[in-house]
CSV table of N, CA and C in Angstrom, one decimal:
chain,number,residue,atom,x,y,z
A,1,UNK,N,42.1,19.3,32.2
A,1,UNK,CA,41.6,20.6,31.6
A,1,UNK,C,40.1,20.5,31.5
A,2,UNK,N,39.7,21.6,32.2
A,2,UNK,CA,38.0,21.4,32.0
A,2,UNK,C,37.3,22.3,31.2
A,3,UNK,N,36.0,21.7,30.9
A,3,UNK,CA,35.9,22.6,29.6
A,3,UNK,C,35.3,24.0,30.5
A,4,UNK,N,35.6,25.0,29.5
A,4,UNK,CA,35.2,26.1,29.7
A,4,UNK,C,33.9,26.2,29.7
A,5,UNK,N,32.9,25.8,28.8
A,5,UNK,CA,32.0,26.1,28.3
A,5,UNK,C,31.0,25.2,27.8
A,6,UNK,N,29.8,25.0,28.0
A,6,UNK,CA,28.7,24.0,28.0
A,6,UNK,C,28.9,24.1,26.0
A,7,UNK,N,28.7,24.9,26.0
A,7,UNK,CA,28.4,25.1,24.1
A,7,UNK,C,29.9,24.6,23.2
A,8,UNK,N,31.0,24.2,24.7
A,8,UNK,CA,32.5,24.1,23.4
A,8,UNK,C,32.1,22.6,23.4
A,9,UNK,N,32.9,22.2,21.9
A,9,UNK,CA,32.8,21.1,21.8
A,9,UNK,C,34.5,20.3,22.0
A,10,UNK,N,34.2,18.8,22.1
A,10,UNK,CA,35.9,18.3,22.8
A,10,UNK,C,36.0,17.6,21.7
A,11,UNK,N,37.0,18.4,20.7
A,11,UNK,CA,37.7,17.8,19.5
A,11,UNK,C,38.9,16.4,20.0
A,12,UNK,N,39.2,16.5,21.5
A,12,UNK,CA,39.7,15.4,21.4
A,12,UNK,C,40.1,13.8,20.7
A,13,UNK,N,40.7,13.3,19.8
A,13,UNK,CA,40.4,12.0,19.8
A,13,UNK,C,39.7,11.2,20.7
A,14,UNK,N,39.0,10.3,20.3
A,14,UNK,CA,37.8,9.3,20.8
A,14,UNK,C,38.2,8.2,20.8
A,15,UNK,N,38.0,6.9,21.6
A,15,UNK,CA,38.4,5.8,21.1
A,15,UNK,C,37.0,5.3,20.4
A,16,UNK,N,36.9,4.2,20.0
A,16,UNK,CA,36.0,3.8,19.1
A,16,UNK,C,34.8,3.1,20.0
A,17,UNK,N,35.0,2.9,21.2
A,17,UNK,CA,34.3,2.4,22.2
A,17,UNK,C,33.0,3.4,22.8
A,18,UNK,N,33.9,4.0,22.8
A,18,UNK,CA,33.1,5.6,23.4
A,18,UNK,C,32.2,6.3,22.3
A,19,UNK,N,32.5,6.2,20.7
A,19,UNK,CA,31.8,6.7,19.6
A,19,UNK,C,30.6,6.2,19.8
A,20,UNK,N,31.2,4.3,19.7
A,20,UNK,CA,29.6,3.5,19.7
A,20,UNK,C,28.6,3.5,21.2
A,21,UNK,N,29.2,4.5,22.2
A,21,UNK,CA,28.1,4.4,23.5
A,21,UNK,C,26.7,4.3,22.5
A,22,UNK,N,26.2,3.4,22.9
A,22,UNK,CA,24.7,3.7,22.6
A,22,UNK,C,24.1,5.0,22.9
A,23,UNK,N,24.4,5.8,24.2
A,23,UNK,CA,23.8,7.3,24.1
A,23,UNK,C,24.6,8.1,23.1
A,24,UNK,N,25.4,7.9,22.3
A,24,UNK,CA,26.4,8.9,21.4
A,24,UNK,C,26.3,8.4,20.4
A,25,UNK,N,25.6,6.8,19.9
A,25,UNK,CA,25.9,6.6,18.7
A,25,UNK,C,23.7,6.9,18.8
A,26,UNK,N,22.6,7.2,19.7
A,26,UNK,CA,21.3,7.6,19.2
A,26,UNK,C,21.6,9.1,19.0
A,27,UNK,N,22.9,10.0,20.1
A,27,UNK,CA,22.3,10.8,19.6
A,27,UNK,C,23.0,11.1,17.7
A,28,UNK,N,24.1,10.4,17.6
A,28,UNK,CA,24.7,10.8,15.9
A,28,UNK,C,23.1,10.5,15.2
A,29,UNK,N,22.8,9.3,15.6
A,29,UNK,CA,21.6,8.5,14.6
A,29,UNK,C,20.4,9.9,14.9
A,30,UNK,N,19.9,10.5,15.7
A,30,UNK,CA,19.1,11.5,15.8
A,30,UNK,C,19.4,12.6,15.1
A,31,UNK,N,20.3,13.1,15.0
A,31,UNK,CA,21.1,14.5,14.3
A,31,UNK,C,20.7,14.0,12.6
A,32,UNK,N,21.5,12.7,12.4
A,32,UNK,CA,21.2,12.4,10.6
A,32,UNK,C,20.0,12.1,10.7
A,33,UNK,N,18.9,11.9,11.0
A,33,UNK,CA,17.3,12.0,11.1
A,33,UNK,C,16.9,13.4,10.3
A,34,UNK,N,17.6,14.2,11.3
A,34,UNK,CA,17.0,15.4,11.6
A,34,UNK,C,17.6,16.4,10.5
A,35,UNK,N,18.7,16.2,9.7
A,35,UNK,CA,19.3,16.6,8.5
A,35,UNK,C,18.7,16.5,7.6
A,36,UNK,N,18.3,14.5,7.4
A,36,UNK,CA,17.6,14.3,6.1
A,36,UNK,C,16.4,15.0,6.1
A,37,UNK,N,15.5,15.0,6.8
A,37,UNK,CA,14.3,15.1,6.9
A,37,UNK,C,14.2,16.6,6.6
A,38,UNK,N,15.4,17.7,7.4
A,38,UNK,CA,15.6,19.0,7.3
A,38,UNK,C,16.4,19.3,5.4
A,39,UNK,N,16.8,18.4,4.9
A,39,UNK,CA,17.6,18.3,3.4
A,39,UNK,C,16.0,17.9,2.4
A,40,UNK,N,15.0,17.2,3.1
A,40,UNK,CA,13.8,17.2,2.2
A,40,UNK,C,13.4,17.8,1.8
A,41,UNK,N,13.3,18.7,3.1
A,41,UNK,CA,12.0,20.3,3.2
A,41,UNK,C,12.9,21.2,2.1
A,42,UNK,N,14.2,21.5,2.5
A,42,UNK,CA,14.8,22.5,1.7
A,42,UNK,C,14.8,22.3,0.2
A,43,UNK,N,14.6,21.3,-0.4
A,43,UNK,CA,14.7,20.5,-1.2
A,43,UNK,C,13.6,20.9,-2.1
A,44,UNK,N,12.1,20.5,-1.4
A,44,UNK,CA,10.9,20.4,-1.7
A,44,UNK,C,10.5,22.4,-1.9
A,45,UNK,N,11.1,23.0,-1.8
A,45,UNK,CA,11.0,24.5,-1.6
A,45,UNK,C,11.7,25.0,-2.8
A,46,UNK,N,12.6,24.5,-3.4
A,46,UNK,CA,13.2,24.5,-4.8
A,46,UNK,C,12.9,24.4,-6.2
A,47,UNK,N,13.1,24.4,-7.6
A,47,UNK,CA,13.2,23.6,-8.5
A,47,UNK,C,14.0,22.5,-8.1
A,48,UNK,N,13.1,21.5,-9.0
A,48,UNK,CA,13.8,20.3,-8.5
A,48,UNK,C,15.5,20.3,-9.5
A,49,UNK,N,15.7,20.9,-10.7
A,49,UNK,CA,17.0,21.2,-10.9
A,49,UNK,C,17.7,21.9,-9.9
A,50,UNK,N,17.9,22.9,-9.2
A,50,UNK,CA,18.6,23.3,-8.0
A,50,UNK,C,18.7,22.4,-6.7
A,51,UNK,N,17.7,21.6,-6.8
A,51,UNK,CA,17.2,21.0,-5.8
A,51,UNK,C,18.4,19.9,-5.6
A,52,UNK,N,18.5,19.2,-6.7
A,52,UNK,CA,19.2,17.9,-7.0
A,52,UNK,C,21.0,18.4,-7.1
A,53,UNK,N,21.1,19.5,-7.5
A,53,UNK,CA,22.6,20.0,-7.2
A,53,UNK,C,23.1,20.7,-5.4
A,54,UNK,N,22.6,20.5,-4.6
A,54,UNK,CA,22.8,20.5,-3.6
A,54,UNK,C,22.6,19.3,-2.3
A,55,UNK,N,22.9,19.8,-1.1
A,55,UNK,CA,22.4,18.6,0.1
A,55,UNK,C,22.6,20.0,1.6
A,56,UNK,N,21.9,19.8,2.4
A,56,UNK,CA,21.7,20.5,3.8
A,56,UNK,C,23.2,19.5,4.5
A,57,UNK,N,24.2,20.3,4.8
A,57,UNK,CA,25.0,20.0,5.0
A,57,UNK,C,25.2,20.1,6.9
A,58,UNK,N,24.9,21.2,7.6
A,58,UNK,CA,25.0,21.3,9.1
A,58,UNK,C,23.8,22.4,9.4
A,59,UNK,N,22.9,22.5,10.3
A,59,UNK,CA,22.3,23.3,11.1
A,59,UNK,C,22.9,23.7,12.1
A,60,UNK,N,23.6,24.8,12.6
A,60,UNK,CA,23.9,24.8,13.6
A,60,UNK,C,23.2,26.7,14.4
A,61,UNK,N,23.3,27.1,15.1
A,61,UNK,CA,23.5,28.1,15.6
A,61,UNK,C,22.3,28.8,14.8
A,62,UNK,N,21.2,28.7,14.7
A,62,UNK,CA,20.5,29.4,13.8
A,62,UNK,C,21.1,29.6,12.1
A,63,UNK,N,22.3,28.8,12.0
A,63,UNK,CA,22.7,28.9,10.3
A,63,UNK,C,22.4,27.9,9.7
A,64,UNK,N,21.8,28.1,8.6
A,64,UNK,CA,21.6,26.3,7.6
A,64,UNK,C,22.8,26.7,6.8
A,65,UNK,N,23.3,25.3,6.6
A,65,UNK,CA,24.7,25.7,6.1
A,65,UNK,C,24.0,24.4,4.5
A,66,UNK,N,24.0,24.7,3.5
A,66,UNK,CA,23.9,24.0,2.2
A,66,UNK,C,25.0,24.1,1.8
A,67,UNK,N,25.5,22.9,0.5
A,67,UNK,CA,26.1,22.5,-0.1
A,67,UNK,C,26.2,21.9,-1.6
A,68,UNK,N,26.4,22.9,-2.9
A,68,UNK,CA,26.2,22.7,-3.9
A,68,UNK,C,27.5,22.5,-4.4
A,69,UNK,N,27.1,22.0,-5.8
A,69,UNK,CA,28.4,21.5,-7.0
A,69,UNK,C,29.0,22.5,-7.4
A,70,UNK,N,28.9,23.6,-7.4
A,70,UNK,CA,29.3,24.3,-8.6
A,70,UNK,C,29.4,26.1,-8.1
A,71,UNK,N,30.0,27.0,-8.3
A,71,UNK,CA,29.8,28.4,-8.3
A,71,UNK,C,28.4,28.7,-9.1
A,72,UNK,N,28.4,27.9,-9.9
A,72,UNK,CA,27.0,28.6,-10.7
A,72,UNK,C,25.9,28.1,-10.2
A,73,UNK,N,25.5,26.8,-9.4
A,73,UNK,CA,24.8,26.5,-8.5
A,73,UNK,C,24.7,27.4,-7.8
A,74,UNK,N,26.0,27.9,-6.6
A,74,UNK,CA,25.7,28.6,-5.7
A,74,UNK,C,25.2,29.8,-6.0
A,75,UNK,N,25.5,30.3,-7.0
A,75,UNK,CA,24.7,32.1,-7.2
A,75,UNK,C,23.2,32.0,-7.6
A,76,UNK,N,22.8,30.9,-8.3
A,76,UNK,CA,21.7,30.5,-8.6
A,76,UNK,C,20.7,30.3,-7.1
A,77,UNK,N,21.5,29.4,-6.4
A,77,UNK,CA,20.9,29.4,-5.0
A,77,UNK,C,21.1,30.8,-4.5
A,78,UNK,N,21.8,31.7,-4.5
A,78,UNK,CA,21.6,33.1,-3.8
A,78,UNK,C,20.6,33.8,-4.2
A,79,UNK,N,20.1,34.0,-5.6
A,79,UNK,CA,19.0,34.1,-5.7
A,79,UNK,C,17.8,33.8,-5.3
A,80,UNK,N,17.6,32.6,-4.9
A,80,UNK,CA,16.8,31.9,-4.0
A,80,UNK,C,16.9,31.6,-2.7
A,81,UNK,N,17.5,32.5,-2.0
A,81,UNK,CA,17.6,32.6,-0.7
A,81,UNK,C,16.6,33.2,0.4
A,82,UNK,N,16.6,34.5,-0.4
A,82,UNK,CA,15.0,34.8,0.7
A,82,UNK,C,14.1,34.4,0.6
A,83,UNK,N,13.7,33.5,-0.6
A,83,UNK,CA,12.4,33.1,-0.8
A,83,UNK,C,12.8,31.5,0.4
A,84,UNK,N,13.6,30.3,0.1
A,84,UNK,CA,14.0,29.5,1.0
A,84,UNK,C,13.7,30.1,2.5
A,85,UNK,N,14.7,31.2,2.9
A,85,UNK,CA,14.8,31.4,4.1
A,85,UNK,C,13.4,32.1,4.3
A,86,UNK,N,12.5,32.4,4.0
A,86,UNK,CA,11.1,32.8,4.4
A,86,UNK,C,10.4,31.5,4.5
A,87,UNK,N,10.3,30.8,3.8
A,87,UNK,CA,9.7,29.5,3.5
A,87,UNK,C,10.0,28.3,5.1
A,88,UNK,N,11.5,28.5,4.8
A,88,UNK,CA,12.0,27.3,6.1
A,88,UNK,C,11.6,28.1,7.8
A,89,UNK,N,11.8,29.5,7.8
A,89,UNK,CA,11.2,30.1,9.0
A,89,UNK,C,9.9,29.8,9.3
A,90,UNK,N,8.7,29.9,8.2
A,90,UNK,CA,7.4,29.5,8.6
A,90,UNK,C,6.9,28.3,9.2
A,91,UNK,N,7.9,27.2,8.3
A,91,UNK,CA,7.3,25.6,8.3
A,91,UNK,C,8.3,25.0,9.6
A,92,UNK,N,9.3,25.3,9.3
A,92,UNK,CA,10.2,24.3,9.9
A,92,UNK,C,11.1,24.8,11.1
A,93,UNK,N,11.4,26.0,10.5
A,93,UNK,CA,12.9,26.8,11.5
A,93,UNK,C,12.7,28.2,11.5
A,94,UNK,N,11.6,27.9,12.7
A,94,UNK,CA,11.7,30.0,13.1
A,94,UNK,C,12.8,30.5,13.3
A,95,UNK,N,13.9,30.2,14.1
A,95,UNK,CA,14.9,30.8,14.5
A,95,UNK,C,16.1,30.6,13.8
A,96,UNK,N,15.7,30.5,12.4
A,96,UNK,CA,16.6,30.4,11.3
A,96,UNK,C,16.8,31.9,11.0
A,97,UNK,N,18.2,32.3,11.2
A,97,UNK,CA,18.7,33.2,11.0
A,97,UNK,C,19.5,33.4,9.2
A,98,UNK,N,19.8,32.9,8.9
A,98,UNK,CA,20.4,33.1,7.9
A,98,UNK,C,21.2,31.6,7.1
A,99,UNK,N,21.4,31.5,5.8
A,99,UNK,CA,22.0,30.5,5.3
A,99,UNK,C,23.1,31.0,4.3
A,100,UNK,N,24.3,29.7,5.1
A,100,UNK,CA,25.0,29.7,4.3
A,100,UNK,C,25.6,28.7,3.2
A,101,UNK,N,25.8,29.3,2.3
A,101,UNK,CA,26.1,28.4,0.9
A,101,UNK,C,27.7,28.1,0.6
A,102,UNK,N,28.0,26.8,0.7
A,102,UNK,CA,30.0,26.0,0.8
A,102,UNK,C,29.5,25.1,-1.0
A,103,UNK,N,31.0,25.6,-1.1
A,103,UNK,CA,30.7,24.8,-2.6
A,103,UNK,C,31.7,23.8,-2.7
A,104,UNK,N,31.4,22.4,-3.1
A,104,UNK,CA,32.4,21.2,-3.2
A,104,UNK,C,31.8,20.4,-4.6
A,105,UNK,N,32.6,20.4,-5.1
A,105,UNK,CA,32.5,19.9,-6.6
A,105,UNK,C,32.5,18.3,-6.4
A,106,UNK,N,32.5,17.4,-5.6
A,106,UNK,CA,32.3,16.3,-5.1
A,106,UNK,C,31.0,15.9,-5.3
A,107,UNK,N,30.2,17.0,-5.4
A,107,UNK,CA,28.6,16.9,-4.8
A,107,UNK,C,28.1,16.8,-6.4
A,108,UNK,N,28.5,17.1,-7.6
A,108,UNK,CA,28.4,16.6,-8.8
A,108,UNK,C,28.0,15.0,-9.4
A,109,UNK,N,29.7,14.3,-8.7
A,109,UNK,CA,29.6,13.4,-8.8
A,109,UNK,C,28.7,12.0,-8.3
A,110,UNK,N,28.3,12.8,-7.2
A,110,UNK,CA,27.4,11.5,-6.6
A,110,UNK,C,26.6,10.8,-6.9
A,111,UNK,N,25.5,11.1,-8.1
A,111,UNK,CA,24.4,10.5,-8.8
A,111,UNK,C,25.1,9.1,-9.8
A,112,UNK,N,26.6,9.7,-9.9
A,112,UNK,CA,27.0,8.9,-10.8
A,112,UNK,C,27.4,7.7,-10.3
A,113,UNK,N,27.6,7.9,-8.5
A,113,UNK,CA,28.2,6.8,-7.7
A,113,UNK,C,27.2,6.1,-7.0
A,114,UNK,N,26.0,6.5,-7.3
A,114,UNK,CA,25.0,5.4,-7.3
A,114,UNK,C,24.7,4.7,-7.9
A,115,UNK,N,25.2,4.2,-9.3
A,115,UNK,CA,24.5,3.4,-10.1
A,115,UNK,C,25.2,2.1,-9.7
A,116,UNK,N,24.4,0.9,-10.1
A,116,UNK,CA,25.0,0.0,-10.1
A,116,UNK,C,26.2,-0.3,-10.6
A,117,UNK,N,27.2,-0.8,-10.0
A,117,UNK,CA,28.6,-1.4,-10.8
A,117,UNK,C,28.4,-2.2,-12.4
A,118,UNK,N,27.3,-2.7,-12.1
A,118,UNK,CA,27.2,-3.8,-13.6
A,118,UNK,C,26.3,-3.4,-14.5
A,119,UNK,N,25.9,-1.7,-14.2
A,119,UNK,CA,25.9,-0.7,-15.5
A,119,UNK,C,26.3,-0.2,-16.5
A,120,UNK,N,26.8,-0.3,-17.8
A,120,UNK,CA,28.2,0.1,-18.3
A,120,UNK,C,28.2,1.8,-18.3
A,121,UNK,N,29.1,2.6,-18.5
A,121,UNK,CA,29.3,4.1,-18.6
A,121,UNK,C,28.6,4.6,-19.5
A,122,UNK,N,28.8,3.6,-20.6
A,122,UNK,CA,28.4,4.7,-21.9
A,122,UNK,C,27.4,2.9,-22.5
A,123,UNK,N,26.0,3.8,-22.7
A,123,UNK,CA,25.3,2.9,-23.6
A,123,UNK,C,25.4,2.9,-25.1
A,124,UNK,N,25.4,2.2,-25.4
A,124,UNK,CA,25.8,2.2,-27.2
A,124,UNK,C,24.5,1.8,-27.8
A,125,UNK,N,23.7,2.5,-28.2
A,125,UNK,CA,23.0,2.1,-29.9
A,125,UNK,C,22.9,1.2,-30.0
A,126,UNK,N,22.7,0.2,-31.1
A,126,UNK,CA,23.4,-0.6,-32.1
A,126,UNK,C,23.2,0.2,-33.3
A,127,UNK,N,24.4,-0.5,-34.4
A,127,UNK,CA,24.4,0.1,-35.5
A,127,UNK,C,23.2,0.2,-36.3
A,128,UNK,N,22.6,1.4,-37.3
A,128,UNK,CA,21.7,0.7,-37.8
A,128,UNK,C,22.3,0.1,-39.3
A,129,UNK,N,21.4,-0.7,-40.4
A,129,UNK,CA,22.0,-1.4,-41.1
A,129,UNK,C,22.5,-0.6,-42.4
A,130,UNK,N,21.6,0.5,-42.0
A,130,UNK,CA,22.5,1.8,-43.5
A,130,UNK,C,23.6,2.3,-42.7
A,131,UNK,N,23.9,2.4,-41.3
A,131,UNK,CA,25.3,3.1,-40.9
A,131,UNK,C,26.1,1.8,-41.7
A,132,UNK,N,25.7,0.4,-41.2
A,132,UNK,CA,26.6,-0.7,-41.4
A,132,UNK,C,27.1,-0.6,-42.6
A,133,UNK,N,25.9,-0.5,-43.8
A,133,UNK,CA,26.3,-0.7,-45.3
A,133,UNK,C,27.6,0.8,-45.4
A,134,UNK,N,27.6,1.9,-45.1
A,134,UNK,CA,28.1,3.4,-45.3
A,134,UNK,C,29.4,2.5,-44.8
A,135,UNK,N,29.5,2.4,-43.8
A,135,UNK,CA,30.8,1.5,-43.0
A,135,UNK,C,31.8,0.7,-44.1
A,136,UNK,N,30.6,-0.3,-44.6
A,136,UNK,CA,31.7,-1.2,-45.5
A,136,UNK,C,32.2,0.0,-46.7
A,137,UNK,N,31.0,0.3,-47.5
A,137,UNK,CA,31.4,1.4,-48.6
A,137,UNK,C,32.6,2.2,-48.1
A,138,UNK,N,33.0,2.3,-47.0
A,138,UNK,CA,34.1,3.5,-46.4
A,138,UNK,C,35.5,2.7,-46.7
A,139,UNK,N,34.9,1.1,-46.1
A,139,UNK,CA,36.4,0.5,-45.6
A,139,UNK,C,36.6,-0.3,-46.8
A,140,UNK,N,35.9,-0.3,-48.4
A,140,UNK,CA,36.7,-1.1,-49.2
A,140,UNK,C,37.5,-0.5,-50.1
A,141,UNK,N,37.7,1.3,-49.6
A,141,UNK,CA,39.0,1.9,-50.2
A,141,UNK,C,40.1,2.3,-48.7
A,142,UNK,N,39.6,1.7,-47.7
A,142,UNK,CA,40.6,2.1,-47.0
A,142,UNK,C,41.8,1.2,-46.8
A,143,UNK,N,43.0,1.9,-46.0
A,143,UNK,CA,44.2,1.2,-45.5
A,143,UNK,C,43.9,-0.4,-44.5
A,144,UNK,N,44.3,-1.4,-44.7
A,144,UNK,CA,43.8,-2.6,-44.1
A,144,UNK,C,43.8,-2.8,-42.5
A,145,UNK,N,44.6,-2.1,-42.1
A,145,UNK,CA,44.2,-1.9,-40.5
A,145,UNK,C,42.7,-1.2,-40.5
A,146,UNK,N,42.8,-0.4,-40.9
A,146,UNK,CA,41.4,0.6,-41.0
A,146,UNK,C,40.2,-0.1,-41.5
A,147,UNK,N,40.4,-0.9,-42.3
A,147,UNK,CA,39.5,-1.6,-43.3
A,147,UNK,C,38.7,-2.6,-42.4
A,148,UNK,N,39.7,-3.5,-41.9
A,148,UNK,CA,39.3,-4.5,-40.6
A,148,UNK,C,38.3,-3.6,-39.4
A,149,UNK,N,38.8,-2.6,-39.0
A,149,UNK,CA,38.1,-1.9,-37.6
A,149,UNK,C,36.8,-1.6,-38.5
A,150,UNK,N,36.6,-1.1,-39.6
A,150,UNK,CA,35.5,-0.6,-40.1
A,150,UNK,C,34.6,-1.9,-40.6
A,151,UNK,N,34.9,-2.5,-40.8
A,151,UNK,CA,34.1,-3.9,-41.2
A,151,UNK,C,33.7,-4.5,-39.7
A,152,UNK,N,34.3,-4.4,-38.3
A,152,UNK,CA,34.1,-5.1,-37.3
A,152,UNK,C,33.2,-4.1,-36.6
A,153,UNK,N,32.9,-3.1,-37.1
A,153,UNK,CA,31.8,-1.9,-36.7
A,153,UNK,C,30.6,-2.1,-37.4
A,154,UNK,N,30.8,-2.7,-39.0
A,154,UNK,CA,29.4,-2.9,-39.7
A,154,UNK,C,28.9,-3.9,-39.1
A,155,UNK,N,30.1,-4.9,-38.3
A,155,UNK,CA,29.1,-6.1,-38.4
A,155,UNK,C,28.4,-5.9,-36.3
A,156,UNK,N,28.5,-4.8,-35.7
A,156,UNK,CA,27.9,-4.6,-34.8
A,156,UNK,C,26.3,-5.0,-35.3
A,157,UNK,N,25.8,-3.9,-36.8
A,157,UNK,CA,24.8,-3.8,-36.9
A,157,UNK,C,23.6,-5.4,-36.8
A,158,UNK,N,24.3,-6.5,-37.0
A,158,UNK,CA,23.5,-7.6,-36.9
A,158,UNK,C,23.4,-7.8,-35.8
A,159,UNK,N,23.9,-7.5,-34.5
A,159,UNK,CA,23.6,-8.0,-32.9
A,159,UNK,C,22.8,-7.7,-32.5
């Protein structure tokens, strides 16, 4: 079967040999170049709050296709669309026709899946020594299970 058409693409499976041709694995390496660098500009044309809840997801056909966290992201970015799309036609992409905005709630989480593993979640304080003291005063009328956890809280405040 031949292709019909210079512009179709062959969704065929690939074997893994053929992915890594070095002419198919410069041109993938060229394309992610040309995203990030095109995910900067868009980026840099924003508040940096709107900025940081999205990523330039595909260029294709004269469409920038962006990618934000949230519905309320995306309307926020609709507001800011002609100003972007005036902006990215001047600098970067004359024949930027129009942008479109895909929402994946995925795109939230990411900042959080960069931290290092041997970060903990939640930073803790330490106690200070009048929470400590309030602590014991609580736990020398309480029930003795309760009494223990509340004494093992005041004594955070010494670490």
């Amino acid at each position: 079967m031949a292709k019909e058409s210079s512009n179709m693409r062959d969704h065929r499976p690939q074997s893994a040999d053929h992915l890594l041709d070095s002419d198919n694995l410069t041109g993938i390496t060229q394309r992610a170049v040309a995203l990030d660098k095109l995910n900067k500009k868009v980026r840099s044309c924003l508040s940096p709050e709107l900025a940081n809840q999205l990523r330039v997801a595909n260029y294709r056909q004269g469409i920038l296709v962006l990618v934000v966290a949230s519905s309320a992201w995306a309307q926020r970015l609709n507001f800011e669309r002609f100003h972007l799309l005036s902006s990215l036609r001047t600098t970067e992409l004359p024949q930027l026709s129009s942008i479109e905005i895909k929402i994946n709630p995925d795109l939230s989480l990411q900042p959080h899946r960069r931290k290092k593993s041997s970060e903990p979640d939640i930073k803790q304080e330490p106690i200070s020594p009048v929470a400590a003291e309030y602590l014991k005063c609580i736990a020398a009328d309480a029930p003795e299970k309760i009494k223990r956890r509340l004494e093992r809280l005041a004594a955070m405040a010494k670490k």
